[in-house]
mmCIF file of C-alpha atoms in Angstrom:
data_model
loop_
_atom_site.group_PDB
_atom_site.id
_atom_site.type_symbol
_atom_site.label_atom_id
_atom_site.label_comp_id
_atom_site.label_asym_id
_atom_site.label_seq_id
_atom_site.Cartn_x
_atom_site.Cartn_y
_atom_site.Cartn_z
ATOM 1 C CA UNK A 1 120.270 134.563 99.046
ATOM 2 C CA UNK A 2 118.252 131.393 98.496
ATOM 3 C CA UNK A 3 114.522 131.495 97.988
ATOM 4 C CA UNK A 4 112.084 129.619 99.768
ATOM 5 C CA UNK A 5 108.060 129.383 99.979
ATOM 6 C CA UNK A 6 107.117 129.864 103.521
ATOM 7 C CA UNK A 7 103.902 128.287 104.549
ATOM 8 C CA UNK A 8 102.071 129.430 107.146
ATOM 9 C CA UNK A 9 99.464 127.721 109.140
ATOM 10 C CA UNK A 10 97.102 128.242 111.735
ATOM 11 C CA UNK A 11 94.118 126.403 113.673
ATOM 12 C CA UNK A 12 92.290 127.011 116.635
ATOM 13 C CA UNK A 13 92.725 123.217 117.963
ATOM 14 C CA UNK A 14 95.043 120.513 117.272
ATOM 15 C CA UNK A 15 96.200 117.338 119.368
ATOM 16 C CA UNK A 16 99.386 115.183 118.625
ATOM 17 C CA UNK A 17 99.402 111.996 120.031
ATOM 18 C CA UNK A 18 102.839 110.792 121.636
ATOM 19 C CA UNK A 19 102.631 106.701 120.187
ATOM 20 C CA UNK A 20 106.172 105.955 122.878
ATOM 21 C CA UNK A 21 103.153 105.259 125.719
ATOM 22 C CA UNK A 22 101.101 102.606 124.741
ATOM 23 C CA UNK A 23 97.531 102.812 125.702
ATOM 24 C CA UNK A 24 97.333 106.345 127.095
ATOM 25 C CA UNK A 25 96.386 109.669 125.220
ATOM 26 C CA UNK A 26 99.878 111.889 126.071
ATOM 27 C CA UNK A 27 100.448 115.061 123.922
ATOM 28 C CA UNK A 28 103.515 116.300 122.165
ATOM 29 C CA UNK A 29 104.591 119.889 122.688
ATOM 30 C CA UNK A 30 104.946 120.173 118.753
ATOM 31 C CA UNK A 31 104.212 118.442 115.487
ATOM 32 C CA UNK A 32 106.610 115.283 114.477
ATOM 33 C CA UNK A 33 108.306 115.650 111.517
ATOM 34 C CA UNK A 34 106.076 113.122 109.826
ATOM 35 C CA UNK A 35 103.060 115.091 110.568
ATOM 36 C CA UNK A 36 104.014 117.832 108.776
ATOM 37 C CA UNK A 37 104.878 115.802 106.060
ATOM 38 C CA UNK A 38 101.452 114.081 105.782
ATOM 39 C CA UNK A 39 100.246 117.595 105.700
ATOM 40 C CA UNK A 40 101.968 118.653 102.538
ATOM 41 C CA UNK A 41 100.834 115.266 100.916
ATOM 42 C CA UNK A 42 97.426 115.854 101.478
ATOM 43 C CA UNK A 43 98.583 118.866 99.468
ATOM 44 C CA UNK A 44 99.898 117.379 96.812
ATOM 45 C CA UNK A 45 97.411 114.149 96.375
ATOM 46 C CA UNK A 46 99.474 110.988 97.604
ATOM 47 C CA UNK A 47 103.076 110.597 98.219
ATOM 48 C CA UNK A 48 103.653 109.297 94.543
ATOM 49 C CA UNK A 49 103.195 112.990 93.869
ATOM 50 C CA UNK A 50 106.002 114.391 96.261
ATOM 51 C CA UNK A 51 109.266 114.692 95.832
ATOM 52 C CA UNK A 52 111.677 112.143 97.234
ATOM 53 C CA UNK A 53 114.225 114.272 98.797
ATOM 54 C CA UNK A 54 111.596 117.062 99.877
ATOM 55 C CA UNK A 55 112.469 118.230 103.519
ATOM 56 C CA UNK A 56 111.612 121.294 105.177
ATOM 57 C CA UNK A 57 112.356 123.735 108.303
ATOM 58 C CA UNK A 58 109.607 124.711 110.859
ATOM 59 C CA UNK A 59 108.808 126.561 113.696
ATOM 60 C CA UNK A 60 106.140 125.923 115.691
ATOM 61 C CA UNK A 61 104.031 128.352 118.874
ATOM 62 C CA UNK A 62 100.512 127.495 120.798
ATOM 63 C CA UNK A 63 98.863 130.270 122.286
ATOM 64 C CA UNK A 64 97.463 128.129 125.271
ATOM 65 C CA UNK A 65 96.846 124.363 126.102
ATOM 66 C CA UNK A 66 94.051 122.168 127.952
ATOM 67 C CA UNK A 67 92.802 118.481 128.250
ATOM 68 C CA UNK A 68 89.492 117.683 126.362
ATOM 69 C CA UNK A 69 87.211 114.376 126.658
ATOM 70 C CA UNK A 70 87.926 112.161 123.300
ATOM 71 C CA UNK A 71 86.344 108.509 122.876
ATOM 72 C CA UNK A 72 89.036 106.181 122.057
ATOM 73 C CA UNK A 73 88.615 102.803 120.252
ATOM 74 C CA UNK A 74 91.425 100.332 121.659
ATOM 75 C CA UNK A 75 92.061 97.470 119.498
ATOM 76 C CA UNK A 76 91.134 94.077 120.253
ATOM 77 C CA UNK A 77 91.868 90.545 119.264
ATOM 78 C CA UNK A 78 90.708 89.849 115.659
ATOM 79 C CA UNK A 79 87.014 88.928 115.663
ATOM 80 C CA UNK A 80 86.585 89.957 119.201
ATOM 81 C CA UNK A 81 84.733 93.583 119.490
ATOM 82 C CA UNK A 82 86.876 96.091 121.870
ATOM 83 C CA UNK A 83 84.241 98.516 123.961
ATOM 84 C CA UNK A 84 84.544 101.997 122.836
ATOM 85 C CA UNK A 85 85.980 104.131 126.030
ATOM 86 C CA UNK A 86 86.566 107.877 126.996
ATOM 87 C CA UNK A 87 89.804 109.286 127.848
ATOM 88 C CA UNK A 88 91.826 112.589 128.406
ATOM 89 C CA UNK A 89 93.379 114.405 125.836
ATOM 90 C CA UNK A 90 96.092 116.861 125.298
ATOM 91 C CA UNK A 91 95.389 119.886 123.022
ATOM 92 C CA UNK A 92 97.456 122.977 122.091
ATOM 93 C CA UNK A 93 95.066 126.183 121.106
ATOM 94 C CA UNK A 94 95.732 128.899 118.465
ATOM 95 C CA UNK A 95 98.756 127.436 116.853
ATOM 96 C CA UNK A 96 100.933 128.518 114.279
ATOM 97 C CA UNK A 97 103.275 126.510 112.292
ATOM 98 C CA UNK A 98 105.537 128.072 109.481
ATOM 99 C CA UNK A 99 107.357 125.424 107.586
ATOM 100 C CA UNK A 100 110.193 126.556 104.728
ATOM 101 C CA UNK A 101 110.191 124.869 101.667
ATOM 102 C CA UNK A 102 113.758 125.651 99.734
ATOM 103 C CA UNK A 103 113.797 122.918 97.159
ATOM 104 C CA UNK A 104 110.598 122.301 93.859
ATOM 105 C CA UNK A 105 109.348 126.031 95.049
ATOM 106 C CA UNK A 106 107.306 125.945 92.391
ATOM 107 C CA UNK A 107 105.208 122.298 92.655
ATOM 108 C CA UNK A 108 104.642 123.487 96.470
ATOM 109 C CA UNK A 109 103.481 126.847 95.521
ATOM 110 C CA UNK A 110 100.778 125.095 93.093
ATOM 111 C CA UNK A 111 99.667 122.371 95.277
ATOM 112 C CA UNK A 112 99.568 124.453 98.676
ATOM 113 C CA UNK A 113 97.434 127.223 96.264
ATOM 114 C CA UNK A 114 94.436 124.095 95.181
ATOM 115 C CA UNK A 115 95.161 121.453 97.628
ATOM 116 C CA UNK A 116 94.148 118.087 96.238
ATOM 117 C CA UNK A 117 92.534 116.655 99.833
ATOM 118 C CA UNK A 118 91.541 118.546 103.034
ATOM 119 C CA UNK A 119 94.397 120.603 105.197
ATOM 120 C CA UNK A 120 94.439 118.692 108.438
ATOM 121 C CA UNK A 121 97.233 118.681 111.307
ATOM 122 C CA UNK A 122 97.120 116.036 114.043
ATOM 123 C CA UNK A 123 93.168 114.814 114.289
ATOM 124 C CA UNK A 124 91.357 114.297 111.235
ATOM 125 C CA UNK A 125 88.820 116.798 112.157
ATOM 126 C CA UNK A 126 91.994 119.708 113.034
ATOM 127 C CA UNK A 127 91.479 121.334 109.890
ATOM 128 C CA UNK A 128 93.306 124.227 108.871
ATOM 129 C CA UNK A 129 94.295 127.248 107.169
ATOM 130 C CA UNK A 130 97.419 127.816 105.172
ATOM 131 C CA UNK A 131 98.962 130.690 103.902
ATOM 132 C CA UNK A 132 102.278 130.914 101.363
ATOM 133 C CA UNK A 133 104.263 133.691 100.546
ATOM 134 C CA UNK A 134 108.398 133.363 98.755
ATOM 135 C CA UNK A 135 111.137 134.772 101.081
ATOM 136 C CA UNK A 136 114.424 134.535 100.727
ATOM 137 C CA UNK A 137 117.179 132.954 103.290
ATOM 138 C CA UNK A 138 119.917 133.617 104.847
ATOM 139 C CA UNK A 139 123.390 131.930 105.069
ATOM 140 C CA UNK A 140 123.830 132.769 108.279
ATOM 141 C CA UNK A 141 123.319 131.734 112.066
ATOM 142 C CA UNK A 142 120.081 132.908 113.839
ATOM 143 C CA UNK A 143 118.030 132.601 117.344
ATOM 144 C CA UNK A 144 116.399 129.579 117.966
ATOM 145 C CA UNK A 145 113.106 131.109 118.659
ATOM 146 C CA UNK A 146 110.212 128.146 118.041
ATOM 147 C CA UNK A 147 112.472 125.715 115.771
ATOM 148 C CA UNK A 148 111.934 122.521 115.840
ATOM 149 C CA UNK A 149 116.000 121.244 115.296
ATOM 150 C CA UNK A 150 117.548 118.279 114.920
ATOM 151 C CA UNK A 151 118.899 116.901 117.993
ATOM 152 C CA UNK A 152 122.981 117.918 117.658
ATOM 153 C CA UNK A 153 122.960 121.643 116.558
ATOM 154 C CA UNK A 154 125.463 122.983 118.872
ATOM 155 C CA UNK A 155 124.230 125.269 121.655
ATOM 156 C CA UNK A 156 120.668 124.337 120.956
ATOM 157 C CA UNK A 157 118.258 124.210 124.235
ATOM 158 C CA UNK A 158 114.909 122.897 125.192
ATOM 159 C CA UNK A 159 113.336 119.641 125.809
ATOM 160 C CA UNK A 160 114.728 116.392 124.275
ATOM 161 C CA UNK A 161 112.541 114.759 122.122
ATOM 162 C CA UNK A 162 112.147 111.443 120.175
ATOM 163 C CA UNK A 163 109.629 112.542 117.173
ATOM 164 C CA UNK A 164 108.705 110.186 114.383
ATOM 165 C CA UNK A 165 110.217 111.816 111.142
ATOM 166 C CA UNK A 166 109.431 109.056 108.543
ATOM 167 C CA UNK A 167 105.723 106.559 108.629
ATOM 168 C CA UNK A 168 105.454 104.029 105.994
ATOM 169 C CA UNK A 169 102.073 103.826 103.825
ATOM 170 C CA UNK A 170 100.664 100.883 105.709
ATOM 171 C CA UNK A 171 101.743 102.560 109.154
ATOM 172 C CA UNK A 172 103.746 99.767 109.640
ATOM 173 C CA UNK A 173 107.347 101.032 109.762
ATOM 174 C CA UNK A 174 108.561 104.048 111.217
ATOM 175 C CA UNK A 175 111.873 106.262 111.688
ATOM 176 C CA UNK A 176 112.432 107.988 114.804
ATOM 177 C CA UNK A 177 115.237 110.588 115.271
ATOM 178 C CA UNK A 178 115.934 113.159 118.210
ATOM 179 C CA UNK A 179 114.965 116.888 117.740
ATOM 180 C CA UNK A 180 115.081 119.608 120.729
ATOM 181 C CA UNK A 181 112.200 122.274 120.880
ATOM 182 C CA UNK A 182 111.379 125.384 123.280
ATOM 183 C CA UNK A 183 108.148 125.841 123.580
ATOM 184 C CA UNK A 184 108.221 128.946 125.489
ATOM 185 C CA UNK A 185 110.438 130.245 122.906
ATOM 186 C CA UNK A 186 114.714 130.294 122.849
ATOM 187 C CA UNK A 187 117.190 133.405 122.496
ATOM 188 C CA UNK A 188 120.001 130.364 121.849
ATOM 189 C CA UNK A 189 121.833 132.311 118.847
ATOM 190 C CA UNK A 190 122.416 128.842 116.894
ATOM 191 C CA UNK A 191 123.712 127.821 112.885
ATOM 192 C CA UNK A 192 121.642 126.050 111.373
ATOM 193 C CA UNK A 193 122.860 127.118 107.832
ATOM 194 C CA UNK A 194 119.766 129.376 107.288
ATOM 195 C CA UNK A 195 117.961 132.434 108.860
ATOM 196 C CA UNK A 196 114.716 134.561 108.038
ATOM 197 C CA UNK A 197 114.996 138.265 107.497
ATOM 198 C CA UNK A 198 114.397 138.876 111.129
ATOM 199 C CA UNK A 199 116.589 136.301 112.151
ATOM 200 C CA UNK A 200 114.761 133.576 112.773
ATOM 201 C CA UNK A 201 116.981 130.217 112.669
ATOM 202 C CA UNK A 202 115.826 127.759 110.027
ATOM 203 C CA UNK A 203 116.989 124.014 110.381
ATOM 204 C CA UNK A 204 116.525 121.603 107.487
ATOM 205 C CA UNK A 205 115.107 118.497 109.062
ATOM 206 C CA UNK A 206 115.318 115.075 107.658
ATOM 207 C CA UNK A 207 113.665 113.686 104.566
ATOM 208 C CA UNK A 208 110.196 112.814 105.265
ATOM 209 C CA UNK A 209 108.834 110.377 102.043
ATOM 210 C CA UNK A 210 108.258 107.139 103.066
ATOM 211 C CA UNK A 211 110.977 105.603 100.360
ATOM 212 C CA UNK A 212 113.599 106.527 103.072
ATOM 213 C CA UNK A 213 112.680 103.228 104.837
ATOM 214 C CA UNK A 214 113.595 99.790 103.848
ATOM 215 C CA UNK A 215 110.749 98.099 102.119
ATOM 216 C CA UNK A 216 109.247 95.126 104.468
ATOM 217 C CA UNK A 217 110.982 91.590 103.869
#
């Protein structure tokens, strides 16, 4: 069976931002792809320090949601000053997301252990806790559950979504691939290529470092 570290975390509040609808403040169900990998860079100190190839499986569950108040800062024309305003704003309570790492077990395991900057997910002021333990994986098929999967695993259900997987440095470029996710949970028995011990399906998403993009012309 293959080994992986499973990472665990959990927050009381955290708020992803949609970026497909310009202007307004509308919430993803789930963490992008890209998220998640800016969370294990903070880990790790920079992205010179992470693996190019490093990918990972997660699952993700909120315990509730609500709208909050947040001030938002639009951008204006260069040397013109844009008028702070307040808006609504999605936000998923007591969540836990469990990401598999099956590949450089080891560098994880140290920088997830003494992380070099703060554990954030979504906001900057979302911090939160992390746990990691070593499992071991599956070959085999297993229920859907909370997976985040890419978008053509047979007999996968939920909603349709287009999630940013890759962001370059400058937040300039970005690569955006279709996933499916349940939030209320799936019994979909689907392959993935791994499961969990209790049969949890565990789909390798995409590469996440930002060399996967072309560099700028």
């Amino acid at each position: 069976m293959p080994e992986a570290l499973e990472l665990t975390v959990t927050a009381p509040i955290v708020s992803f931002r949609n970026p497909l609808y310009d202007g307004l403040q509308v919430g993803l169900p789930c963490p992008p792809p890209s998220t998640v990998g800016g969370l294990l860079t903070a880990a790790a100190g920079g992205w010179d320090q992470v693996p190019p190839d490093t990918r990972f499986g997660m699952t993700f569950r909120a315990a509730g949601s609500g709208i909050d108040l947040e001030t938002y800062h639009p951008l204006g024309v260069p040397g013109t000053q844009a008028n702070a305003t307040i808006k609504d704003r999605d936000f998923l309570a007591l969540v836990t997301l469990t990401v598999w790492l099956t590949e450089n077990i080891d560098l994880w395991a140290r920088a997830l252990r003494r992380p070099v900057w703060p554990m954030r997910l979504g906001r900057s002021q979302d911090l939160v806790t992390t746990v990691t333990r070593r499992v071991e994986l599956s070959a085999s098929s297993g229920r859907q559950g909370h997976a985040v999967v890419p978008f053509h695993i047979p007999r996968a259900v939920g909603t349709a979504m287009r999630l940013t997987t890759v962001i370059s440095d400058d937040r300039a470029r970005f690569t955006w691939d279709s996933y499916r996710y349940a939030a209320a949970g799936a019994r979909a028995e689907i392959d993935t290529g791994f499961a969990t011990r209790d049969g949890q399906a565990v789909a390798m998403l995409p590469p996440v470092h930002p060399n996967q993009l072309t560099p700028a012309p």
